[in-house]
């Protein structure tokens, strides 16, 4: 383990969460994902670290990993509308529009946007 890995993984879970958010906001998605991966292992039932991990994967074009995390989030919390929206977008980005459509419709419904998909957006 290098010194930088030790730094990234050092501190309490709250310290690492703050650090991961800082790296994410700085668009250092790979570093954020590395920190978040450890947090998710420690607290697999918590949605927030897993959702930021999925977003980090999405923004660093690791779409298969993003999809896996988003599906896990939706197993934990089926009405997590942002995870549902992100899953739809992740599937679209993979060229899987037919797979994406039900997730995008459900995200819209969960956000009170009934008929938005039918009206073309």
PDB file of N, CA, C and O in Angstrom, residues 71-119:
ATOM      1  N   UNK A  71     -28.097  -1.093  -8.859  1.00  0.00           N
ATOM      2  CA  UNK A  71     -29.039  -2.198  -8.636  1.00  0.00           C
ATOM      3  C   UNK A  71     -29.042  -2.625  -7.170  1.00  0.00           C
ATOM      4  O   UNK A  71     -30.093  -2.954  -6.610  1.00  0.00           O
ATOM      5  N   UNK A  72     -27.885  -2.595  -6.528  1.00  0.00           N
ATOM      6  CA  UNK A  72     -27.814  -2.922  -5.094  1.00  0.00           C
ATOM      7  C   UNK A  72     -28.573  -1.888  -4.280  1.00  0.00           C
ATOM      8  O   UNK A  72     -29.312  -2.243  -3.349  1.00  0.00           O
ATOM      9  N   UNK A  73     -28.411  -0.613  -4.617  1.00  0.00           N
ATOM     10  CA  UNK A  73     -29.142   0.451  -3.916  1.00  0.00           C
ATOM     11  C   UNK A  73     -30.640   0.207  -4.038  1.00  0.00           C
ATOM     12  O   UNK A  73     -31.380   0.319  -3.058  1.00  0.00           O
ATOM     13  N   UNK A  74     -31.090  -0.140  -5.233  1.00  0.00           N
ATOM     14  CA  UNK A  74     -32.525  -0.329  -5.450  1.00  0.00           C
ATOM     15  C   UNK A  74     -33.053  -1.584  -4.759  1.00  0.00           C
ATOM     16  O   UNK A  74     -34.237  -1.651  -4.441  1.00  0.00           O
ATOM     17  N   UNK A  75     -32.185  -2.550  -4.494  1.00  0.00           N
ATOM     18  CA  UNK A  75     -32.589  -3.689  -3.659  1.00  0.00           C
ATOM     19  C   UNK A  75     -32.795  -3.225  -2.220  1.00  0.00           C
ATOM     20  O   UNK A  75     -33.710  -3.680  -1.544  1.00  0.00           O
ATOM     21  N   UNK A  76     -31.935  -2.315  -1.755  1.00  0.00           N
ATOM     22  CA  UNK A  76     -32.035  -1.788  -0.393  1.00  0.00           C
ATOM     23  C   UNK A  76     -33.197  -0.811  -0.250  1.00  0.00           C
ATOM     24  O   UNK A  76     -33.849  -0.766   0.783  1.00  0.00           O
ATOM     25  N   UNK A  77     -33.428  -0.015  -1.296  1.00  0.00           N
ATOM     26  CA  UNK A  77     -34.429   1.054  -1.248  1.00  0.00           C
ATOM     27  C   UNK A  77     -35.068   1.207  -2.632  1.00  0.00           C
ATOM     28  O   UNK A  77     -34.624   2.023  -3.438  1.00  0.00           O
ATOM     29  N   UNK A  78     -36.098   0.415  -2.931  1.00  0.00           N
ATOM     30  CA  UNK A  78     -36.696   0.400  -4.271  1.00  0.00           C
ATOM     31  C   UNK A  78     -37.283   1.732  -4.733  1.00  0.00           C
ATOM     32  O   UNK A  78     -37.485   1.918  -5.931  1.00  0.00           O
ATOM     33  N   UNK A  79     -37.549   2.642  -3.817  1.00  0.00           N
ATOM     34  CA  UNK A  79     -38.115   3.928  -4.222  1.00  0.00           C
ATOM     35  C   UNK A  79     -37.090   5.064  -4.154  1.00  0.00           C
ATOM     36  O   UNK A  79     -37.461   6.238  -4.134  1.00  0.00           O
ATOM     37  N   UNK A  80     -35.817   4.730  -4.187  1.00  0.00           N
ATOM     38  CA  UNK A  80     -34.750   5.734  -4.242  1.00  0.00           C
ATOM     39  C   UNK A  80     -34.746   6.288  -5.670  1.00  0.00           C
ATOM     40  O   UNK A  80     -34.158   5.707  -6.581  1.00  0.00           O
ATOM     41  N   UNK A  81     -35.436   7.414  -5.865  1.00  0.00           N
ATOM     42  CA  UNK A  81     -35.693   7.917  -7.223  1.00  0.00           C
ATOM     43  C   UNK A  81     -34.426   8.324  -7.960  1.00  0.00           C
ATOM     44  O   UNK A  81     -34.321   8.117  -9.169  1.00  0.00           O
ATOM     45  N   UNK A  82     -33.446   8.896  -7.264  1.00  0.00           N
ATOM     46  CA  UNK A  82     -32.223   9.309  -7.959  1.00  0.00           C
ATOM     47  C   UNK A  82     -31.441   8.088  -8.448  1.00  0.00           C
ATOM     48  O   UNK A  82     -30.917   8.098  -9.561  1.00  0.00           O
ATOM     49  N   UNK A  83     -31.388   7.034  -7.644  1.00  0.00           N
ATOM     50  CA  UNK A  83     -30.724   5.804  -8.087  1.00  0.00           C
ATOM     51  C   UNK A  83     -31.456   5.217  -9.287  1.00  0.00           C
ATOM     52  O   UNK A  83     -30.828   4.716 -10.224  1.00  0.00           O
ATOM     53  N   UNK A  84     -32.772   5.291  -9.280  1.00  0.00           N
ATOM     54  CA  UNK A  84     -33.576   4.782 -10.394  1.00  0.00           C
ATOM     55  C   UNK A  84     -33.254   5.587 -11.660  1.00  0.00           C
ATOM     56  O   UNK A  84     -33.036   5.018 -12.728  1.00  0.00           O
ATOM     57  N   UNK A  85     -33.205   6.919 -11.537  1.00  0.00           N
ATOM     58  CA  UNK A  85     -32.869   7.779 -12.669  1.00  0.00           C
ATOM     59  C   UNK A  85     -31.459   7.482 -13.179  1.00  0.00           C
ATOM     60  O   UNK A  85     -31.230   7.332 -14.384  1.00  0.00           O
ATOM     61  N   UNK A  86     -30.522   7.376 -12.252  1.00  0.00           N
ATOM     62  CA  UNK A  86     -29.130   7.095 -12.653  1.00  0.00           C
ATOM     63  C   UNK A  86     -29.002   5.738 -13.332  1.00  0.00           C
ATOM     64  O   UNK A  86     -28.234   5.596 -14.283  1.00  0.00           O
ATOM     65  N   UNK A  87     -29.737   4.740 -12.840  1.00  0.00           N
ATOM     66  CA  UNK A  87     -29.686   3.429 -13.478  1.00  0.00           C
ATOM     67  C   UNK A  87     -30.187   3.542 -14.911  1.00  0.00           C
ATOM     68  O   UNK A  87     -29.568   3.010 -15.835  1.00  0.00           O
ATOM     69  N   UNK A  88     -31.285   4.268 -15.107  1.00  0.00           N
ATOM     70  CA  UNK A  88     -31.790   4.479 -16.460  1.00  0.00           C
ATOM     71  C   UNK A  88     -30.764   5.154 -17.351  1.00  0.00           C
ATOM     72  O   UNK A  88     -30.515   4.730 -18.485  1.00  0.00           O
ATOM     73  N   UNK A  89     -30.133   6.178 -16.851  1.00  0.00           N
ATOM     74  CA  UNK A  89     -29.120   6.896 -17.644  1.00  0.00           C
ATOM     75  C   UNK A  89     -27.890   6.032 -17.907  1.00  0.00           C
ATOM     76  O   UNK A  89     -27.287   6.095 -18.978  1.00  0.00           O
ATOM     77  N   UNK A  90     -27.510   5.232 -16.913  1.00  0.00           N
ATOM     78  CA  UNK A  90     -26.362   4.335 -17.087  1.00  0.00           C
ATOM     79  C   UNK A  90     -26.659   3.312 -18.183  1.00  0.00           C
ATOM     80  O   UNK A  90     -25.807   3.044 -19.041  1.00  0.00           O
ATOM     81  N   UNK A  91     -27.856   2.754 -18.152  1.00  0.00           N
ATOM     82  CA  UNK A  91     -28.241   1.781 -19.180  1.00  0.00           C
ATOM     83  C   UNK A  91     -28.315   2.447 -20.557  1.00  0.00           C
ATOM     84  O   UNK A  91     -27.864   1.869 -21.555  1.00  0.00           O
ATOM     85  N   UNK A  92     -28.852   3.653 -20.626  1.00  0.00           N
ATOM     86  CA  UNK A  92     -28.885   4.393 -21.898  1.00  0.00           C
ATOM     87  C   UNK A  92     -27.475   4.601 -22.435  1.00  0.00           C
ATOM     88  O   UNK A  92     -27.225   4.409 -23.626  1.00  0.00           O
ATOM     89  N   UNK A  93     -26.576   4.988 -21.568  1.00  0.00           N
ATOM     90  CA  UNK A  93     -25.192   5.261 -21.970  1.00  0.00           C
ATOM     91  C   UNK A  93     -24.507   3.987 -22.487  1.00  0.00           C
ATOM     92  O   UNK A  93     -23.562   4.065 -23.255  1.00  0.00           O
ATOM     93  N   UNK A  94     -25.002   2.836 -22.060  1.00  0.00           N
ATOM     94  CA  UNK A  94     -24.477   1.557 -22.544  1.00  0.00           C
ATOM     95  C   UNK A  94     -25.187   1.110 -23.823  1.00  0.00           C
ATOM     96  O   UNK A  94     -24.958   0.003 -24.301  1.00  0.00           O
ATOM     97  N   UNK A  95     -26.090   1.941 -24.347  1.00  0.00           N
ATOM     98  CA  UNK A  95     -26.830   1.585 -25.549  1.00  0.00           C
ATOM     99  C   UNK A  95     -27.983   0.634 -25.282  1.00  0.00           C
ATOM    100  O   UNK A  95     -28.411  -0.097 -26.171  1.00  0.00           O
ATOM    101  N   UNK A  96     -28.496   0.627 -24.063  1.00  0.00           N
ATOM    102  CA  UNK A  96     -29.564  -0.299 -23.652  1.00  0.00           C
ATOM    103  C   UNK A  96     -30.843   0.483 -23.341  1.00  0.00           C
ATOM    104  O   UNK A  96     -31.388   0.418 -22.251  1.00  0.00           O
ATOM    105  N   UNK A  97     -31.335   1.222 -24.340  1.00  0.00           N
ATOM    106  CA  UNK A  97     -32.492   2.106 -24.148  1.00  0.00           C
ATOM    107  C   UNK A  97     -33.728   1.346 -23.681  1.00  0.00           C
ATOM    108  O   UNK A  97     -34.479   1.831 -22.837  1.00  0.00           O
ATOM    109  N   UNK A  98     -33.956   0.155 -24.232  1.00  0.00           N
ATOM    110  CA  UNK A  98     -35.146  -0.616 -23.835  1.00  0.00           C
ATOM    111  C   UNK A  98     -35.071  -1.012 -22.360  1.00  0.00           C
ATOM    112  O   UNK A  98     -36.088  -0.990 -21.661  1.00  0.00           O
ATOM    113  N   UNK A  99     -33.876  -1.354 -21.880  1.00  0.00           N
ATOM    114  CA  UNK A  99     -33.695  -1.683 -20.463  1.00  0.00           C
ATOM    115  C   UNK A  99     -33.835  -0.437 -19.595  1.00  0.00           C
ATOM    116  O   UNK A  99     -34.274  -0.516 -18.448  1.00  0.00           O
ATOM    117  N   UNK A 100     -33.432   0.706 -20.135  1.00  0.00           N
ATOM    118  CA  UNK A 100     -33.446   1.959 -19.378  1.00  0.00           C
ATOM    119  C   UNK A 100     -34.850   2.518 -19.182  1.00  0.00           C
ATOM    120  O   UNK A 100     -35.157   3.101 -18.136  1.00  0.00           O
ATOM    121  N   UNK A 101     -35.711   2.343 -20.183  1.00  0.00           N
ATOM    122  CA  UNK A 101     -37.013   3.017 -20.199  1.00  0.00           C
ATOM    123  C   UNK A 101     -37.852   2.802 -18.936  1.00  0.00           C
ATOM    124  O   UNK A 101     -38.358   3.780 -18.373  1.00  0.00           O
ATOM    125  N   UNK A 102     -38.016   1.561 -18.443  1.00  0.00           N
ATOM    126  CA  UNK A 102     -38.854   1.407 -17.236  1.00  0.00           C
ATOM    127  C   UNK A 102     -38.277   2.122 -16.020  1.00  0.00           C
ATOM    128  O   UNK A 102     -39.032   2.648 -15.197  1.00  0.00           O
ATOM    129  N   UNK A 103     -36.962   2.172 -15.915  1.00  0.00           N
ATOM    130  CA  UNK A 103     -36.331   2.851 -14.773  1.00  0.00           C
ATOM    131  C   UNK A 103     -36.537   4.358 -14.872  1.00  0.00           C
ATOM    132  O   UNK A 103     -36.806   5.021 -13.866  1.00  0.00           O
ATOM    133  N   UNK A 104     -36.425   4.891 -16.080  1.00  0.00           N
ATOM    134  CA  UNK A 104     -36.629   6.326 -16.265  1.00  0.00           C
ATOM    135  C   UNK A 104     -38.080   6.706 -16.004  1.00  0.00           C
ATOM    136  O   UNK A 104     -38.357   7.742 -15.381  1.00  0.00           O
ATOM    137  N   UNK A 105     -39.017   5.858 -16.450  1.00  0.00           N
ATOM    138  CA  UNK A 105     -40.437   6.130 -16.191  1.00  0.00           C
ATOM    139  C   UNK A 105     -40.726   6.089 -14.692  1.00  0.00           C
ATOM    140  O   UNK A 105     -41.441   6.941 -14.170  1.00  0.00           O
ATOM    141  N   UNK A 106     -40.173   5.094 -14.000  1.00  0.00           N
ATOM    142  CA  UNK A 106     -40.415   4.984 -12.562  1.00  0.00           C
ATOM    143  C   UNK A 106     -39.799   6.165 -11.822  1.00  0.00           C
ATOM    144  O   UNK A 106     -40.420   6.707 -10.896  1.00  0.00           O
ATOM    145  N   UNK A 107     -38.595   6.590 -12.216  1.00  0.00           N
ATOM    146  CA  UNK A 107     -37.971   7.753 -11.575  1.00  0.00           C
ATOM    147  C   UNK A 107     -38.849   8.981 -11.747  1.00  0.00           C
ATOM    148  O   UNK A 107     -39.050   9.752 -10.800  1.00  0.00           O
ATOM    149  N   UNK A 108     -39.396   9.159 -12.936  1.00  0.00           N
ATOM    150  CA  UNK A 108     -40.284  10.303 -13.186  1.00  0.00           C
ATOM    151  C   UNK A 108     -41.527  10.211 -12.309  1.00  0.00           C
ATOM    152  O   UNK A 108     -41.949  11.206 -11.707  1.00  0.00           O
ATOM    153  N   UNK A 109     -42.103   9.035 -12.209  1.00  0.00           N
ATOM    154  CA  UNK A 109     -43.303   8.845 -11.393  1.00  0.00           C
ATOM    155  C   UNK A 109     -42.988   9.110  -9.911  1.00  0.00           C
ATOM    156  O   UNK A 109     -43.772   9.765  -9.216  1.00  0.00           O
ATOM    157  N   UNK A 110     -41.853   8.629  -9.436  1.00  0.00           N
ATOM    158  CA  UNK A 110     -41.474   8.832  -8.044  1.00  0.00           C
ATOM    159  C   UNK A 110     -41.252  10.311  -7.736  1.00  0.00           C
ATOM    160  O   UNK A 110     -41.425  10.742  -6.604  1.00  0.00           O
ATOM    161  N   UNK A 111     -40.886  11.063  -8.761  1.00  0.00           N
ATOM    162  CA  UNK A 111     -40.659  12.503  -8.590  1.00  0.00           C
ATOM    163  C   UNK A 111     -41.895  13.316  -8.928  1.00  0.00           C
ATOM    164  O   UNK A 111     -41.822  14.538  -9.034  1.00  0.00           O
ATOM    165  N   UNK A 112     -43.033  12.644  -9.159  1.00  0.00           N
ATOM    166  CA  UNK A 112     -44.266  13.348  -9.435  1.00  0.00           C
ATOM    167  C   UNK A 112     -44.363  13.897 -10.842  1.00  0.00           C
ATOM    168  O   UNK A 112     -45.148  14.796 -11.116  1.00  0.00           O
ATOM    169  N   UNK A 113     -43.565  13.368 -11.750  1.00  0.00           N
ATOM    170  CA  UNK A 113     -43.554  13.836 -13.135  1.00  0.00           C
ATOM    171  C   UNK A 113     -44.368  12.901 -14.013  1.00  0.00           C
ATOM    172  O   UNK A 113     -43.905  12.410 -15.035  1.00  0.00           O
ATOM    173  N   UNK A 114     -45.583  12.646 -13.628  1.00  0.00           N
ATOM    174  CA  UNK A 114     -46.440  11.721 -14.362  1.00  0.00           C
ATOM    175  C   UNK A 114     -46.662  12.250 -15.763  1.00  0.00           C
ATOM    176  O   UNK A 114     -46.962  13.412 -15.963  1.00  0.00           O
ATOM    177  N   UNK A 115     -46.503  11.363 -16.741  1.00  0.00           N
ATOM    178  CA  UNK A 115     -46.750  11.744 -18.126  1.00  0.00           C
ATOM    179  C   UNK A 115     -45.595  12.463 -18.777  1.00  0.00           C
ATOM    180  O   UNK A 115     -45.653  12.766 -19.949  1.00  0.00           O
ATOM    181  N   UNK A 116     -44.520  12.759 -18.044  1.00  0.00           N
ATOM    182  CA  UNK A 116     -43.395  13.483 -18.640  1.00  0.00           C
ATOM    183  C   UNK A 116     -42.792  12.699 -19.788  1.00  0.00           C
ATOM    184  O   UNK A 116     -42.463  13.265 -20.822  1.00  0.00           O
ATOM    185  N   UNK A 117     -42.663  11.368 -19.617  1.00  0.00           N
ATOM    186  CA  UNK A 117     -42.101  10.556 -20.687  1.00  0.00           C
ATOM    187  C   UNK A 117     -43.009  10.517 -21.893  1.00  0.00           C
ATOM    188  O   UNK A 117     -42.569  10.575 -23.025  1.00  0.00           O
ATOM    189  N   UNK A 118     -44.320  10.451 -21.689  1.00  0.00           N
ATOM    190  CA  UNK A 118     -45.270  10.375 -22.780  1.00  0.00           C
ATOM    191  C   UNK A 118     -45.326  11.679 -23.549  1.00  0.00           C
ATOM    192  O   UNK A 118     -45.561  11.695 -24.742  1.00  0.00           O
ATOM    193  N   UNK A 119     -45.066  12.798 -22.869  1.00  0.00           N
ATOM    194  CA  UNK A 119     -45.131  14.100 -23.510  1.00  0.00           C
ATOM    195  C   UNK A 119     -43.818  14.469 -24.179  1.00  0.00           C
ATOM    196  O   UNK A 119     -43.669  15.534 -24.722  1.00  0.00           O
TER     197      UNK A 119
END
